[in-house]
Amino acid sequence: MRTEEEMFHSIISAAEADERVLAVYLKGSRTNPNVPKDIYQDFDIVYVVKETESFRRDLSWLDRFGTVILKQEQDDDFGYGDRFGLRSQYDQAYS
């Protein structure tokens, strides 16, 4: 398993190496100092990008982070699209 430092380096270097990425930020439990760290904490990362089509069409950009074991998209049954009225509205948001 990679260390937290290795993960942050991978996340940031991916953003720096891709001209489509404008910014990257961390959200979720790792941003809350009141949440105790444990081995099950994931990295909730958001990349702010110029466009989404190329990311959705070719998922190979995910490979640098390791084997995908769970992927949720806004149109998936467990995605957020229905909750926020964004199902299939990729021009407004993509997650």
PDB file of C-alpha atoms in Angstrom:
ATOM      1  CA  MET A   1       0.000   0.000   0.000  1.00  0.00           C
ATOM      2  CA  ARG A   2       1.248   3.496  -0.802  1.00  0.00           C
ATOM      3  CA  THR A   3       1.843   6.015   1.937  1.00  0.00           C
ATOM      4  CA  GLU A   4      -0.242   9.154   2.275  1.00  0.00           C
ATOM      5  CA  GLU A   5       2.721  11.187   1.008  1.00  0.00           C
ATOM      6  CA  GLU A   6       3.083   8.930  -2.053  1.00  0.00           C
ATOM      7  CA  MET A   7      -0.626   9.273  -2.815  1.00  0.00           C
ATOM      8  CA  PHE A   8      -0.549  13.066  -2.552  1.00  0.00           C
ATOM      9  CA  HIS A   9       2.502  13.153  -4.814  1.00  0.00           C
ATOM     10  CA  SER A  10       0.707  10.984  -7.385  1.00  0.00           C
ATOM     11  CA  ILE A  11      -2.455  13.107  -7.237  1.00  0.00           C
ATOM     12  CA  ILE A  12      -0.608  16.406  -7.583  1.00  0.00           C
ATOM     13  CA  SER A  13       1.842  15.225 -10.235  1.00  0.00           C
ATOM     14  CA  ALA A  14      -1.075  13.930 -12.330  1.00  0.00           C
ATOM     15  CA  ALA A  15      -2.641  17.389 -12.198  1.00  0.00           C
ATOM     16  CA  GLU A  16       0.613  19.150 -13.038  1.00  0.00           C
ATOM     17  CA  ALA A  17       1.315  16.846 -15.987  1.00  0.00           C
ATOM     18  CA  ASP A  18      -2.104  17.233 -17.634  1.00  0.00           C
ATOM     19  CA  GLU A  19      -2.833  20.528 -19.367  1.00  0.00           C
ATOM     20  CA  ARG A  20      -6.576  19.822 -19.151  1.00  0.00           C
ATOM     21  CA  VAL A  21      -6.433  20.112 -15.346  1.00  0.00           C
ATOM     22  CA  LEU A  22      -6.892  23.601 -13.889  1.00  0.00           C
ATOM     23  CA  ALA A  23      -6.859  22.700 -10.194  1.00  0.00           C
ATOM     24  CA  VAL A  24      -7.084  19.797  -7.794  1.00  0.00           C
ATOM     25  CA  TYR A  25      -8.496  19.703  -4.288  1.00  0.00           C
ATOM     26  CA  LEU A  26      -9.097  17.271  -1.483  1.00  0.00           C
ATOM     27  CA  LYS A  27     -12.478  16.852   0.178  1.00  0.00           C
ATOM     28  CA  GLY A  28     -14.030  14.341   2.541  1.00  0.00           C
ATOM     29  CA  SER A  29     -12.854  12.940   5.855  1.00  0.00           C
ATOM     30  CA  ARG A  30      -9.167  13.709   5.261  1.00  0.00           C
ATOM     31  CA  THR A  31      -9.994  17.426   5.339  1.00  0.00           C
ATOM     32  CA  ASN A  32     -11.665  17.221   8.736  1.00  0.00           C
ATOM     33  CA  PRO A  33      -9.177  17.435  11.633  1.00  0.00           C
ATOM     34  CA  ASN A  34     -11.810  15.978  13.974  1.00  0.00           C
ATOM     35  CA  VAL A  35     -11.948  12.659  12.091  1.00  0.00           C
ATOM     36  CA  PRO A  36      -9.372  10.174  13.380  1.00  0.00           C
ATOM     37  CA  LYS A  37      -7.116   8.731  10.700  1.00  0.00           C
ATOM     38  CA  ASP A  38      -7.507   5.048   9.956  1.00  0.00           C
ATOM     39  CA  ILE A  39      -6.432   2.580   7.273  1.00  0.00           C
ATOM     40  CA  TYR A  40      -9.840   2.721   5.568  1.00  0.00           C
ATOM     41  CA  GLN A  41      -9.797   6.430   4.733  1.00  0.00           C
ATOM     42  CA  ASP A  42      -9.885   7.013   1.022  1.00  0.00           C
ATOM     43  CA  PHE A  43      -8.771  10.047  -0.953  1.00  0.00           C
ATOM     44  CA  ASP A  44     -11.721  12.114  -2.135  1.00  0.00           C
ATOM     45  CA  ILE A  45     -10.109  14.140  -4.898  1.00  0.00           C
ATOM     46  CA  VAL A  46     -11.665  16.614  -7.305  1.00  0.00           C
ATOM     47  CA  TYR A  47      -9.898  17.674 -10.481  1.00  0.00           C
ATOM     48  CA  VAL A  48     -11.204  20.915 -11.954  1.00  0.00           C
ATOM     49  CA  VAL A  49     -10.788  20.498 -15.702  1.00  0.00           C
ATOM     50  CA  LYS A  50     -11.260  22.455 -18.923  1.00  0.00           C
ATOM     51  CA  GLU A  51     -13.594  19.805 -20.380  1.00  0.00           C
ATOM     52  CA  THR A  52     -14.826  16.340 -19.431  1.00  0.00           C
ATOM     53  CA  GLU A  53     -15.374  14.505 -22.711  1.00  0.00           C
ATOM     54  CA  SER A  54     -11.784  13.291 -23.113  1.00  0.00           C
ATOM     55  CA  PHE A  55     -11.717  11.997 -19.520  1.00  0.00           C
ATOM     56  CA  ARG A  56     -15.013  10.135 -19.968  1.00  0.00           C
ATOM     57  CA  ARG A  57     -14.064   8.710 -23.374  1.00  0.00           C
ATOM     58  CA  ASP A  58     -10.654   7.344 -22.313  1.00  0.00           C
ATOM     59  CA  LEU A  59     -10.418   6.131 -18.726  1.00  0.00           C
ATOM     60  CA  SER A  60      -6.719   5.269 -18.968  1.00  0.00           C
ATOM     61  CA  TRP A  61      -5.893   8.430 -16.978  1.00  0.00           C
ATOM     62  CA  LEU A  62      -7.104   6.515 -13.909  1.00  0.00           C
ATOM     63  CA  ASP A  63      -4.440   3.813 -14.334  1.00  0.00           C
ATOM     64  CA  ARG A  64      -1.715   5.840 -12.613  1.00  0.00           C
ATOM     65  CA  PHE A  65      -3.655   5.590  -9.337  1.00  0.00           C
ATOM     66  CA  GLY A  66      -3.816   1.786  -9.281  1.00  0.00           C
ATOM     67  CA  THR A  67      -6.484  -0.809  -9.876  1.00  0.00           C
ATOM     68  CA  VAL A  68      -9.976   0.654  -9.835  1.00  0.00           C
ATOM     69  CA  ILE A  69     -12.097  -1.262  -7.336  1.00  0.00           C
ATOM     70  CA  LEU A  70     -15.042   1.154  -7.188  1.00  0.00           C
ATOM     71  CA  LYS A  71     -16.078   3.825  -9.646  1.00  0.00           C
ATOM     72  CA  GLN A  72     -19.193   5.939  -9.284  1.00  0.00           C
ATOM     73  CA  GLU A  73     -20.364   8.301 -11.982  1.00  0.00           C
ATOM     74  CA  GLN A  74     -23.262  10.702 -11.866  1.00  0.00           C
ATOM     75  CA  ASP A  75     -25.419   8.486 -14.089  1.00  0.00           C
ATOM     76  CA  ASP A  76     -24.786   5.326 -12.067  1.00  0.00           C
ATOM     77  CA  ASP A  77     -27.502   4.064  -9.759  1.00  0.00           C
ATOM     78  CA  PHE A  78     -25.380   5.116  -6.781  1.00  0.00           C
ATOM     79  CA  GLY A  79     -24.101   8.332  -8.363  1.00  0.00           C
ATOM     80  CA  TYR A  80     -25.243  11.793  -7.383  1.00  0.00           C
ATOM     81  CA  GLY A  81     -26.912  12.733 -10.694  1.00  0.00           C
ATOM     82  CA  ASP A  82     -30.488  12.097  -9.617  1.00  0.00           C
ATOM     83  CA  ARG A  83     -30.000  13.768  -6.251  1.00  0.00           C
ATOM     84  CA  PHE A  84     -28.870  17.043  -7.809  1.00  0.00           C
ATOM     85  CA  GLY A  85     -30.755  16.884 -11.106  1.00  0.00           C
ATOM     86  CA  LEU A  86     -27.560  16.429 -13.122  1.00  0.00           C
ATOM     87  CA  ARG A  87     -28.099  13.029 -14.697  1.00  0.00           C
ATOM     88  CA  SER A  88     -26.381  13.063 -18.119  1.00  0.00           C
ATOM     89  CA  GLN A  89     -25.741  16.825 -17.968  1.00  0.00           C
ATOM     90  CA  TYR A  90     -22.001  16.553 -18.521  1.00  0.00           C
ATOM     91  CA  ASP A  91     -21.694  20.132 -19.706  1.00  0.00           C
ATOM     92  CA  GLN A  92     -22.593  21.297 -16.179  1.00  0.00           C
ATOM     93  CA  ALA A  93     -20.737  18.742 -14.050  1.00  0.00           C
ATOM     94  CA  TYR A  94     -19.150  15.338 -14.176  1.00  0.00           C
ATOM     95  CA  SER A  95     -18.194  13.169 -11.259  1.00  0.00           C
TER      96      SER A  95
END
